[in-house]
Coordinates of C-alpha atoms in Angstrom, one line a residue:
Chain A
X1 CA -50.0 27.8 30.2
X2 CA -52.5 28.1 26.9
X3 CA -51.3 29.1 23.8
X4 CA -53.9 30.9 22.2
X5 CA -56.1 32.9 24.1
X6 CA -59.3 34.6 23.2
X7 CA -61.7 36.2 25.7
X8 CA -64.7 38.0 25.3
X9 CA -63.6 38.2 21.5
X10 CA -66.6 40.0 19.2
X11 CA -67.0 41.4 15.7
X12 CA -70.1 42.5 13.8
X13 CA -69.6 44.2 10.3
X14 CA -70.9 47.4 8.6
X15 CA -73.5 46.6 6.2
X16 CA -76.7 48.5 4.4
X17 CA -79.1 47.2 7.5
X18 CA -76.8 48.4 10.4
X19 CA -74.1 46.7 11.8
X20 CA -74.8 42.6 12.3
X21 CA -72.7 40.8 14.8
X22 CA -70.6 37.9 13.4
X23 CA -69.0 37.0 16.7
X24 CA -70.6 37.4 20.1
X25 CA -68.3 37.2 23.0
X26 CA -66.3 34.0 22.3
X27 CA -64.0 32.7 24.4
X28 CA -61.3 29.8 24.0
X29 CA -58.2 28.5 24.9
X30 CA -55.8 26.4 22.9
X31 CA -53.2 24.3 24.6
X32 CA -50.3 23.1 22.5
X33 CA -49.7 20.5 21.0
X34 CA -53.8 20.1 20.8
X35 CA -56.2 20.0 17.1
X36 CA -59.1 22.1 17.8
X37 CA -61.6 21.4 14.4
X38 CA -64.5 24.2 14.1
X39 CA -67.7 23.3 13.5
X40 CA -71.0 25.2 13.2
X41 CA -73.5 25.4 9.6
X42 CA -72.6 28.0 7.0
X43 CA -73.2 32.1 8.3
X44 CA -72.4 30.9 11.3
X45 CA -69.4 32.8 11.8
X46 CA -66.8 29.9 11.4
X47 CA -64.6 32.1 8.8
X48 CA -65.0 35.6 11.0
X49 CA -63.4 33.6 13.7
X50 CA -60.5 32.0 11.4
X51 CA -59.8 35.4 10.5
X52 CA -59.8 36.9 14.0
X53 CA -57.3 33.6 14.9
X54 CA -55.1 33.7 11.9
X55 CA -54.7 37.3 12.9
X56 CA -56.3 38.4 9.2
X57 CA -58.5 40.3 11.1
X58 CA -58.8 42.0 14.2
X59 CA -61.9 41.7 17.2
X60 CA -63.9 44.9 17.7
X61 CA -63.8 43.9 21.5
X62 CA -61.9 41.4 23.6
X63 CA -58.6 40.0 24.2
X64 CA -56.6 38.2 22.4
X65 CA -53.3 36.6 23.2
X66 CA -51.2 34.2 21.5
X67 CA -47.8 33.2 22.8
X68 CA -48.2 35.5 25.4
X69 CA -48.4 38.3 23.2
X70 CA -51.9 40.5 22.6
X71 CA -52.1 40.9 19.7
X72 CA -55.8 42.6 18.9
X73 CA -54.2 45.6 19.0
X74 CA -51.3 45.1 16.7
X75 CA -51.5 46.8 13.6
X76 CA -51.5 45.9 9.4
X77 CA -47.8 45.1 9.6
X78 CA -47.4 44.0 12.9
X79 CA -50.2 41.6 12.7
X80 CA -48.5 40.1 9.0
X81 CA -45.2 39.9 11.0
X82 CA -47.2 37.7 13.3
X83 CA -48.6 36.0 11.1
X84 CA -45.1 35.3 9.2
X85 CA -43.6 33.7 12.0
X86 CA -46.0 32.2 13.9
X87 CA -49.3 30.9 11.4
X88 CA -49.9 28.6 8.7
X89 CA -52.4 28.6 6.2
X90 CA -53.6 25.9 4.5
X91 CA -55.9 27.8 2.5
X92 CA -59.2 25.3 0.6
X93 CA -58.2 25.0 -2.7
X94 CA -54.2 25.7 -1.7
X95 CA -53.7 29.0 -3.0
X96 CA -50.3 28.1 -4.7
X97 CA -48.8 31.3 -7.2
X98 CA -49.3 29.7 -10.8
X99 CA -46.2 30.7 -12.0
X100 CA -43.9 30.1 -9.2
X101 CA -41.9 26.5 -8.8
X102 CA -42.7 24.9 -6.2
X103 CA -39.9 25.2 -3.9
X104 CA -40.5 29.4 -4.6
X105 CA -44.1 28.4 -3.5
X106 CA -42.5 27.4 -0.5
X107 CA -39.3 29.5 0.2
X108 CA -42.2 32.7 0.0
X109 CA -42.7 33.2 3.9
X110 CA -39.4 33.3 4.6
X111 CA -39.3 35.8 1.6
X112 CA -40.9 38.3 4.0
X113 CA -38.8 37.1 7.0
X114 CA -35.6 38.3 5.3
X115 CA -34.0 35.3 4.5
X116 CA -30.7 35.1 1.9
X117 CA -31.0 33.1 -1.0
X118 CA -29.3 30.0 -0.1
X119 CA -31.5 29.7 3.2
X120 CA -34.4 29.9 1.6
X121 CA -33.7 27.4 -0.8
X122 CA -32.4 25.3 1.7
X123 CA -35.1 25.3 3.8
X124 CA -37.5 25.0 1.1
X125 CA -35.9 21.7 -0.2
X126 CA -36.3 20.2 2.7
X127 CA -39.6 21.5 3.4
X128 CA -40.9 19.7 0.0
X129 CA -38.9 16.5 0.9
X130 CA -40.2 16.2 4.2
X131 CA -43.6 16.5 2.2
X132 CA -42.8 13.6 -0.3
X133 CA -41.7 15.9 -3.0
X134 CA -38.6 16.1 -3.1
X135 CA -38.9 15.7 -6.6
X136 CA -40.6 18.2 -7.7
X137 CA -38.5 21.3 -6.1
X138 CA -38.5 23.2 -9.5
X139 CA -42.0 22.3 -11.1
X140 CA -45.1 24.9 -11.1
X141 CA -48.4 23.9 -9.3
X142 CA -50.2 23.2 -12.0
X143 CA -48.0 20.3 -13.3
X144 CA -49.0 18.2 -10.3
X145 CA -52.2 16.7 -9.0
X146 CA -54.7 17.8 -6.0
X147 CA -53.0 16.0 -3.8
X148 CA -49.9 16.8 -4.5
X149 CA -50.8 21.0 -4.4
X150 CA -52.5 20.6 -0.6
X151 CA -49.0 19.3 -0.2
X152 CA -47.1 21.4 -0.8
X153 CA -49.3 24.0 0.4
X154 CA -48.7 22.1 4.6
X155 CA -45.2 22.9 3.6
X156 CA -44.9 26.7 3.2
X157 CA -47.6 26.4 6.1
X158 CA -45.0 24.6 8.0
X159 CA -41.3 26.2 6.5
X160 CA -41.6 29.7 8.7
X161 CA -40.7 27.6 11.8
X162 CA -37.6 29.0 13.5
X163 CA -35.5 26.1 14.2
X164 CA -34.3 27.9 17.5
X165 CA -38.2 27.8 18.5
X166 CA -37.9 25.1 21.6
X167 CA -41.8 24.2 20.6
X168 CA -40.5 22.3 17.0
X169 CA -40.2 19.6 19.9
X170 CA -43.9 19.1 20.4
X171 CA -44.7 18.8 16.9
X172 CA -46.0 15.2 17.2
X173 CA -48.8 15.8 15.0
X174 CA -49.5 13.1 12.0
X175 CA -48.5 15.8 9.6
X176 CA -50.5 14.0 6.3
X177 CA -53.5 16.2 5.0
X178 CA -56.8 15.4 6.6
X179 CA -59.1 17.3 5.5
X180 CA -60.1 19.6 2.6
X181 CA -61.9 23.0 5.2
X182 CA -59.9 25.8 4.8
X183 CA -57.8 25.4 8.0
X184 CA -55.3 27.3 9.6
X185 CA -51.8 25.9 11.0
X186 CA -50.5 27.4 14.0
X187 CA -46.8 26.2 13.5
X188 CA -47.4 22.7 13.6
X189 CA -47.9 22.7 16.9
X190 CA -51.4 22.0 17.3
X191 CA -53.7 22.9 14.6
X192 CA -57.1 24.6 14.0
X193 CA -59.7 23.1 11.2
X194 CA -63.2 24.8 10.5
X195 CA -66.1 22.7 9.2
X196 CA -69.1 22.2 7.3
X197 CA -68.9 18.6 7.5
X198 CA -68.2 17.0 10.9
X199 CA -67.0 13.3 9.4
X200 CA -63.9 15.5 8.6
X201 CA -63.1 17.0 11.6
X202 CA -63.1 13.6 13.3
X203 CA -59.5 13.5 13.6
X204 CA -59.3 16.8 15.8
X205 CA -58.8 16.2 19.5
X206 CA -61.5 18.7 20.0
X207 CA -64.8 19.7 18.8
X208 CA -65.8 23.4 19.0
X209 CA -69.8 23.8 18.0
X210 CA -70.7 27.1 18.9
X211 CA -73.8 27.8 20.8
X212 CA -77.2 29.2 19.4
X213 CA -75.9 33.2 19.6
X214 CA -72.4 33.2 20.5
X215 CA -71.7 32.6 16.1
X216 CA -75.2 33.9 14.8
X217 CA -77.0 31.2 12.4
X218 CA -78.4 31.6 8.8
X219 CA -76.5 34.2 8.3
X220 CA -72.6 34.4 6.3
X221 CA -70.5 37.2 7.6
X222 CA -71.9 39.5 5.5
X223 CA -74.9 39.1 6.9
X224 CA -76.8 38.7 3.1
X225 CA -79.1 35.5 4.2
X226 CA -77.6 32.4 2.9
X227 CA -79.0 30.8 0.6
X228 CA -76.3 27.0 1.7
X229 CA -77.4 26.9 4.8
Chain B
X1 CA -35.2 40.4 0.1
X2 CA -34.7 42.1 -2.8
X3 CA -33.0 40.0 -5.0
X4 CA -36.2 37.6 -4.7
X5 CA -38.5 40.5 -5.6
X6 CA -36.3 41.9 -9.1
X7 CA -36.4 37.8 -9.7
X8 CA -40.5 38.2 -9.0
X9 CA -41.0 41.5 -10.5
X10 CA -39.1 40.2 -13.6
X11 CA -41.2 36.3 -13.8
X12 CA -44.4 38.5 -13.5
X13 CA -43.5 40.6 -16.4
X14 CA -42.5 37.8 -18.3
X15 CA -46.4 36.4 -18.2
X16 CA -47.7 38.8 -19.9
X17 CA -45.1 39.4 -22.3
X18 CA -46.8 41.1 -25.3
X19 CA -48.7 43.6 -22.8
X20 CA -45.5 44.3 -20.5
X21 CA -43.4 45.1 -24.2
X22 CA -46.4 47.3 -25.5
X23 CA -46.4 49.2 -22.3
X24 CA -42.4 49.6 -22.1
X25 CA -43.1 50.9 -26.3
X26 CA -45.4 54.1 -24.4
X27 CA -41.6 54.6 -22.4
X28 CA -39.9 53.9 -25.2
X29 CA -41.4 56.5 -27.4
X30 CA -41.3 58.9 -24.5
X31 CA -38.2 58.8 -23.9
X32 CA -36.9 58.3 -27.1
X33 CA -38.7 61.8 -28.3
X34 CA -37.1 63.2 -25.7
X35 CA -33.5 62.6 -26.5
X36 CA -34.3 63.1 -29.9
X37 CA -35.4 66.6 -29.9
X38 CA -33.0 67.5 -26.7
X39 CA -30.3 66.5 -29.3
X40 CA -31.9 68.8 -32.5
X41 CA -32.7 71.4 -30.3
X42 CA -29.4 71.6 -29.0
X43 CA -28.2 70.9 -32.0
X44 CA -29.6 74.4 -33.2
X45 CA -28.4 76.1 -29.9
X46 CA -24.9 74.8 -30.4
X47 CA -25.1 76.2 -34.3
X48 CA -26.3 79.4 -32.9
X49 CA -23.8 80.0 -30.9
X50 CA -20.7 79.1 -33.4
X51 CA -22.3 81.4 -35.8
X52 CA -22.5 84.5 -32.8
X53 CA -18.6 82.8 -31.8
X54 CA -17.5 84.2 -35.7
X55 CA -19.2 87.5 -35.6
X56 CA -16.5 88.6 -32.8
X57 CA -18.4 89.5 -29.9
X58 CA -18.9 93.1 -28.5
X59 CA -19.7 94.2 -31.4
X60 CA -21.4 97.8 -32.8
X61 CA -21.7 98.3 -36.5
X62 CA -22.5 101.4 -38.0
X63 CA -23.6 101.6 -41.5
X64 CA -23.8 105.0 -43.5
X65 CA -26.9 106.4 -45.5
X66 CA -28.7 103.3 -44.7
X67 CA -32.0 105.3 -44.1
X68 CA -34.4 107.1 -46.5
X69 CA -32.7 110.5 -46.2
X70 CA -29.4 109.9 -47.4
X71 CA -30.8 111.0 -51.0
X72 CA -32.1 114.2 -49.7
X73 CA -29.7 115.5 -48.0
X74 CA -27.8 118.7 -49.3
X75 CA -25.1 121.4 -48.5
X76 CA -21.9 120.0 -47.4
X77 CA -21.3 117.8 -50.6
X78 CA -21.7 114.7 -48.1
X79 CA -23.8 111.6 -48.9
X80 CA -21.7 108.9 -47.9
X81 CA -22.3 109.8 -44.7
X82 CA -19.4 108.1 -42.6
X83 CA -16.4 108.3 -43.0
X84 CA -12.4 107.4 -41.5
X85 CA -12.7 110.8 -39.7
X86 CA -15.8 109.5 -37.6
X87 CA -13.9 106.5 -37.1
X88 CA -11.1 107.7 -36.0
X89 CA -13.6 110.4 -33.2
X90 CA -15.3 106.6 -31.8
X91 CA -11.9 105.2 -30.9
X92 CA -11.5 108.1 -29.0
X93 CA -14.3 107.1 -26.5
X94 CA -14.2 105.7 -23.2
X95 CA -15.4 102.0 -23.5
X96 CA -14.2 101.3 -26.9
X97 CA -11.5 98.8 -27.3
X98 CA -11.1 98.7 -31.2
X99 CA -12.9 100.6 -34.1
X100 CA -11.9 99.4 -38.1
X101 CA -13.5 101.3 -40.8
X102 CA -14.9 99.3 -43.6
X103 CA -15.7 100.1 -47.6
X104 CA -17.2 97.5 -49.0
X105 CA -18.3 96.5 -52.4
X106 CA -18.2 93.7 -54.4
X107 CA -15.8 93.0 -57.6
X108 CA -14.6 90.7 -60.1
X109 CA -11.0 88.6 -59.8
X110 CA -8.9 87.5 -61.9
X111 CA -6.2 84.4 -61.5
X112 CA -5.0 82.5 -64.6
X113 CA -8.1 81.0 -65.8
X114 CA -9.9 81.5 -63.1
X115 CA -12.9 84.2 -61.9
X116 CA -14.6 85.0 -59.1
X117 CA -16.8 87.8 -57.8
X118 CA -16.3 88.4 -54.2
X119 CA -16.9 91.2 -51.6
X120 CA -14.5 93.2 -50.7
X121 CA -13.9 94.2 -47.6
X122 CA -11.2 97.5 -47.4
X123 CA -10.4 98.3 -43.5
X124 CA -8.1 98.3 -41.3
X125 CA -5.7 95.6 -39.5
X126 CA -7.8 96.2 -36.4
X127 CA -10.9 94.8 -38.6
X128 CA -9.3 91.3 -37.8
X129 CA -8.8 91.6 -34.0
X130 CA -12.7 93.4 -33.7
X131 CA -14.0 89.8 -35.5
X132 CA -12.0 87.9 -33.2
X133 CA -10.6 86.3 -37.4
X134 CA -7.2 84.1 -36.5
X135 CA -5.4 83.9 -40.2
X136 CA -4.8 80.3 -41.6
X137 CA -1.9 80.8 -42.4
X138 CA 0.5 83.8 -44.3
X139 CA 0.6 86.8 -42.0
X140 CA -2.1 90.6 -41.6
X141 CA -1.5 94.4 -43.6
X142 CA 0.0 96.4 -41.5
X143 CA -0.7 100.1 -41.0
X144 CA 1.8 101.3 -43.1
X145 CA 0.0 99.4 -45.8
X146 CA -2.8 100.9 -44.7
X147 CA -1.2 104.5 -45.9
X148 CA 0.8 103.5 -48.9
X149 CA -2.3 101.8 -49.7
X150 CA -0.9 99.0 -51.2
X151 CA -1.8 96.2 -53.2
X152 CA -2.1 93.5 -50.9
X153 CA -5.1 91.0 -49.8
X154 CA -6.6 88.8 -47.3
X155 CA -9.1 85.9 -48.9
X156 CA -11.0 83.8 -47.5
X157 CA -11.4 79.7 -47.7
X158 CA -14.2 80.1 -50.5
X159 CA -12.7 82.8 -52.3
X160 CA -9.2 80.9 -52.0
X161 CA -10.7 77.9 -52.9
X162 CA -12.3 79.1 -56.1
X163 CA -9.7 81.6 -57.0
X164 CA -6.7 79.5 -57.1
X165 CA -8.1 75.8 -56.8
X166 CA -5.2 73.8 -55.4
X167 CA -2.5 76.2 -55.4
X168 CA -1.7 77.5 -52.0
X169 CA -3.0 81.1 -52.1
X170 CA -0.1 82.6 -49.9
X171 CA 2.5 85.0 -52.4
X172 CA 0.5 84.6 -55.7
X173 CA -1.0 87.4 -57.2
X174 CA -4.3 88.3 -58.6
X175 CA -6.5 91.1 -60.5
X176 CA -8.7 93.4 -60.4
X177 CA -9.2 94.7 -63.5
X178 CA -5.5 95.4 -64.3
X179 CA -4.4 96.0 -61.5
X180 CA -3.0 93.1 -59.5
X181 CA -2.7 92.2 -56.3
X182 CA -0.7 89.8 -53.5
X183 CA -1.8 87.7 -51.3
X184 CA -0.7 87.7 -47.7
X185 CA -2.7 85.2 -46.0
X186 CA -5.9 83.2 -45.5
X187 CA -8.1 84.0 -43.4
X188 CA -9.2 80.8 -41.2
X189 CA -12.6 79.6 -42.2
X190 CA -15.7 81.1 -40.0
X191 CA -18.8 79.1 -42.0
X192 CA -22.4 80.8 -42.4
X193 CA -23.5 83.6 -40.3
X194 CA -26.8 84.1 -38.8
X195 CA -28.4 85.3 -41.8
X196 CA -27.0 81.7 -43.7
X197 CA -24.4 84.0 -45.7
X198 CA -20.8 82.3 -46.4
X199 CA -18.5 85.3 -44.5
X200 CA -15.7 83.1 -46.0
X201 CA -16.3 84.2 -49.2
X202 CA -14.7 87.4 -48.5
X203 CA -11.6 89.6 -50.1
X204 CA -9.9 91.8 -47.3
X205 CA -7.4 94.8 -47.8
X206 CA -6.3 98.4 -46.9
X207 CA -9.1 100.1 -46.9
X208 CA -7.3 103.3 -49.0
X209 CA -6.6 100.3 -51.7
X210 CA -10.3 99.8 -51.6
X211 CA -10.3 103.5 -51.8
X212 CA -9.0 104.9 -54.6
X213 CA -7.6 101.9 -56.1
X214 CA -10.7 99.0 -56.6
X215 CA -14.1 101.3 -56.0
X216 CA -12.8 104.9 -56.5
X217 CA -15.2 107.5 -54.8
X218 CA -15.8 111.0 -55.6
X219 CA -16.1 111.6 -51.1
X220 CA -12.0 110.9 -49.9
X221 CA -12.4 108.7 -46.6
X222 CA -15.4 107.8 -47.3
X223 CA -16.7 104.6 -45.7
X224 CA -19.9 102.4 -45.7
X225 CA -19.9 100.9 -42.3
X226 CA -17.3 101.1 -38.7
X227 CA -17.4 98.4 -37.1
X228 CA -16.9 99.5 -33.5
X229 CA -16.0 96.3 -30.4
X230 CA -16.6 97.3 -26.7
X231 CA -14.4 96.6 -24.1
X232 CA -17.4 94.6 -22.3
X233 CA -20.2 94.2 -22.8
X234 CA -21.7 95.9 -19.7
X235 CA -20.0 98.7 -21.6
X236 CA -22.3 98.1 -25.0
X237 CA -25.2 100.5 -23.3
X238 CA -24.0 103.2 -22.6
X239 CA -21.3 103.2 -25.4
X240 CA -24.4 102.5 -28.0
X241 CA -25.9 106.5 -26.8
X242 CA -22.2 107.7 -27.0
X243 CA -21.6 106.9 -30.2
X244 CA -24.8 107.9 -31.5
X245 CA -24.7 111.7 -30.0
X246 CA -21.3 111.9 -31.5
X247 CA -22.4 111.0 -34.9
X248 CA -25.5 113.4 -34.7
X249 CA -23.1 116.1 -33.5
X250 CA -19.9 115.7 -35.7
X251 CA -22.7 115.1 -38.7
X252 CA -25.1 118.1 -37.6
X253 CA -27.7 116.7 -37.1
X254 CA -30.6 119.3 -35.6
X255 CA -32.9 117.7 -33.2
X256 CA -36.3 116.2 -35.0
X257 CA -33.6 114.9 -37.8
X258 CA -33.4 111.6 -38.4
X259 CA -30.1 109.8 -37.7
X260 CA -28.2 109.3 -41.4
X261 CA -26.6 106.2 -40.3
X262 CA -27.4 103.1 -38.5
X263 CA -26.8 101.5 -35.6
X264 CA -26.9 98.4 -35.2
X265 CA -26.0 96.1 -32.0
X266 CA -24.6 93.0 -33.0
X267 CA -24.7 91.3 -30.1
X268 CA -28.5 91.8 -29.2
X269 CA -29.3 90.7 -32.0
X270 CA -27.5 87.2 -31.7
X271 CA -29.2 87.1 -27.8
X272 CA -32.1 87.4 -29.4
X273 CA -31.1 84.6 -32.4
X274 CA -30.1 82.4 -29.2
X275 CA -33.0 82.6 -27.1
X276 CA -35.3 81.9 -29.8
X277 CA -33.2 78.4 -30.5
X278 CA -33.2 78.1 -26.5
X279 CA -37.1 78.6 -26.3
X280 CA -37.6 76.4 -29.6
X281 CA -35.9 73.7 -28.0
X282 CA -37.7 73.9 -24.6
X283 CA -41.0 74.1 -27.2
X284 CA -39.3 70.8 -28.4
X285 CA -38.3 69.5 -25.6
X286 CA -41.9 70.0 -24.2
X287 CA -43.8 68.6 -26.6
X288 CA -41.9 65.0 -26.2
X289 CA -42.4 65.1 -23.0
X290 CA -46.1 65.1 -23.5
X291 CA -45.5 61.8 -24.8
X292 CA -42.9 60.3 -21.6
X293 CA -46.0 61.6 -19.7
X294 CA -48.5 59.3 -22.0
X295 CA -46.5 57.3 -21.4
X296 CA -46.2 57.1 -17.9
X297 CA -49.8 57.1 -17.8
X298 CA -50.0 53.3 -19.6
X299 CA -47.5 52.2 -16.7
X300 CA -50.5 53.5 -14.7
X301 CA -53.4 51.9 -16.7
X302 CA -51.2 48.6 -16.8
X303 CA -49.9 48.5 -13.2
X304 CA -53.7 49.2 -12.0
X305 CA -54.8 46.2 -14.2
X306 CA -52.3 44.2 -13.4
X307 CA -52.9 44.8 -9.3
X308 CA -56.6 43.9 -9.9
X309 CA -56.0 40.6 -11.4
X310 CA -53.9 39.2 -8.8
X311 CA -55.7 40.6 -6.0
X312 CA -56.0 36.8 -4.7
X313 CA -52.3 36.5 -4.9
X314 CA -51.7 40.2 -3.2
X315 CA -53.7 38.3 -0.9
X316 CA -52.1 35.1 -0.5
X317 CA -48.5 37.1 0.3
X318 CA -50.2 38.6 2.5
X319 CA -51.7 35.9 4.7
X320 CA -48.0 34.1 5.0
X321 CA -46.6 37.6 6.2
X322 CA -46.4 39.9 3.5
X323 CA -46.7 43.4 5.2
X324 CA -47.3 46.6 3.4
X325 CA -44.4 48.1 2.2
X326 CA -43.6 44.6 0.6
X327 CA -46.5 44.5 -1.4
X328 CA -45.6 48.5 -2.3
X329 CA -41.9 47.5 -3.4
X330 CA -42.6 44.4 -5.6
X331 CA -45.6 46.3 -8.1
X332 CA -43.5 49.5 -7.9
X333 CA -40.1 47.2 -8.7
X334 CA -42.1 46.6 -11.9
X335 CA -43.2 50.1 -12.5
X336 CA -39.5 51.0 -12.1
X337 CA -38.2 48.0 -14.3
X338 CA -40.8 48.8 -17.0
X339 CA -40.1 52.5 -17.1
X340 CA -35.8 51.8 -16.8
X341 CA -35.7 49.4 -19.9
X342 CA -38.1 51.5 -21.4
X343 CA -36.0 54.6 -21.2
X344 CA -33.0 52.5 -22.3
X345 CA -34.4 51.4 -25.9
X346 CA -35.5 54.9 -26.2
X347 CA -32.6 56.1 -25.4
X348 CA -30.5 54.2 -27.6
X349 CA -33.6 54.4 -30.3
X350 CA -33.6 58.5 -29.4
X351 CA -29.7 58.3 -30.3
X352 CA -30.1 56.5 -33.1
X353 CA -32.3 58.6 -34.7
X354 CA -30.6 61.8 -34.2
X355 CA -27.4 60.3 -35.8
X356 CA -29.8 59.7 -38.4
X357 CA -31.5 62.8 -38.5
X358 CA -27.3 64.8 -38.4
X359 CA -26.9 62.8 -41.3
X360 CA -29.9 62.6 -43.4
X361 CA -30.8 66.7 -42.6
X362 CA -27.4 67.6 -42.4
X363 CA -27.9 69.3 -39.4
X364 CA -26.2 70.1 -36.0
X365 CA -26.7 67.4 -33.3
X366 CA -25.6 67.4 -30.0
X367 CA -26.2 64.4 -27.9
X368 CA -25.2 65.4 -24.4
X369 CA -24.8 63.1 -22.0
X370 CA -26.3 65.0 -19.1
X371 CA -29.6 64.8 -21.5
X372 CA -29.1 61.3 -21.6
X373 CA -28.9 61.2 -18.0
X374 CA -31.6 63.6 -17.1
X375 CA -33.7 62.0 -19.7
X376 CA -32.8 58.3 -17.6
X377 CA -33.7 59.3 -14.6
X378 CA -37.3 60.9 -15.7
X379 CA -38.3 57.6 -16.6
X380 CA -37.4 56.1 -13.3
X381 CA -39.2 59.4 -11.9
X382 CA -42.3 58.5 -14.2
X383 CA -42.2 54.6 -13.0
X384 CA -42.0 55.6 -9.4
X385 CA -44.4 58.5 -9.6
X386 CA -46.5 56.5 -12.2
X387 CA -46.6 53.0 -10.4
X388 CA -46.6 54.2 -6.5
X389 CA -50.7 54.9 -7.3
X390 CA -51.2 51.1 -7.9
X391 CA -48.5 50.2 -6.1
X392 CA -50.2 51.9 -3.1
X393 CA -53.6 50.5 -4.1
X394 CA -51.8 47.0 -3.7
X395 CA -50.7 47.7 -0.8
X396 CA -53.9 48.9 1.1
X397 CA -55.7 46.1 0.3
X398 CA -57.7 44.1 2.4
X399 CA -55.9 40.1 3.4
X400 CA -59.3 38.7 3.8
X401 CA -61.5 40.9 1.0
X402 CA -58.0 39.9 -1.1
X403 CA -58.4 36.1 -0.2
X404 CA -62.0 36.6 -1.7
X405 CA -61.5 37.3 -4.8
X406 CA -62.3 35.5 -7.3

């Protein structure tokens, strides 16, 4: 069974000029272990799609099943728990918290999971070691290089996997950073990225280029004309 | 989780030390002002309560010839309007506990090389009971002393110090004019009365001795005032009316004629004084509370700025799984920590200020644990109240919008 199933997802934004459709009837299934890149020109709705995929936003219409559970109707706090337990984000610019040590940054998802201090520490240190930053646990993000910051962001995205989860074994994907796009990772079992530049997406198993109309072009998701495209 | 959040709140406050300290200063001043004002107000209330206790409770004072009618009274030959018989008649009334007629005046006293001027109260042994006035040493005079008009006296502490200095006065004699008086006892100190007069500068002696051998009067048995102690405070309003009626009847005052005496309810006076200080201390507290509220608004202001500044951070936290209440708790904790620490510092400064005021102004200050506890509770409440809106605002942010915030 597919890990992610999206059926007939639509999302529109309210603008001064009336509702602006950002996604129209998008359907997609992603299998465990799959690596998927989402590509498209600026304003084609990639971010909107990723927000829904990452459970940051809810679709207006359509069904979204994540690991067998229906998430399109969940409220904000339930979505937060889904993100905390199943989804890891590596943002463009990495978005580490500047005042926190690397260890605390990596451990932050575990705080919201309610883990004890020692467990958080152990997992965060283990994760930092896996991305090759074991000596930097106490450093602040602005003391390390951009590449290192990215690795910390990946560590943070992957730290919230439950060790008991059987799908952990499916994690055979290369772990090194591979693109600069804003990409979301689903518990390390399959990865998605969306890209402006196709060459970054070459590592993906599958490229999704939205057909015309499904992701409207030449407009960003706020509905203003997009100067970049 | 709470431990981690406390740690984070601490870090966030440490990141902007000056701002945190200035915000805290608002609370420090607010709580300090409340604690100081409460200490001063309660001190004033305490001082008044002490004074009231020193007067004796449930007391009426009947003063003779206090009204302007005294000078034009004719017939009967009784210009001093109160006498011992009046006191005895009042003593028969229901609801009266004790009655003490008092004839007073000021005299010059001599002991050895010292001389001193003080008030002499000539009265009966009931006087001490009516005024709840214990003796520090020696013994009181008795009814037989009153009957025999013996030259004995009880003296107040101030008088004792001025007349006898370091000597123990009991058993010693002093002179008024040429007549010697034996000191039977020294009365316990009472301090100032409501007018601020020293109650301990006083000589108490048998009524008959004062009337015949000290002041001398043409009107036998006349007294200047009668102290009446009611059996209970409930009995006082009715008793006030009965005493007035009785005295009017005894003095044969027709209707329409003014009283030739003044009846004062000392308890009512005391209640007024107590009420005045209570209102004053409430007023002080209210004014101080305004600064506490201003401090709270300062916290709210800074927390709002902080939420705006950290919008992106809030977005990141939400993306990695922070629920609304996690964000709410985080910002609320910061506000509470600032107000509680500010409160503790304010508490210390307020107490220090109260002690300083107490020693510099020589006024009574009362630092009560309950007031400090209340200030603490209010400060925590202010933290929650003024921290809630910014925290709520942070918790309600849309993670997508927050992440896009630059």
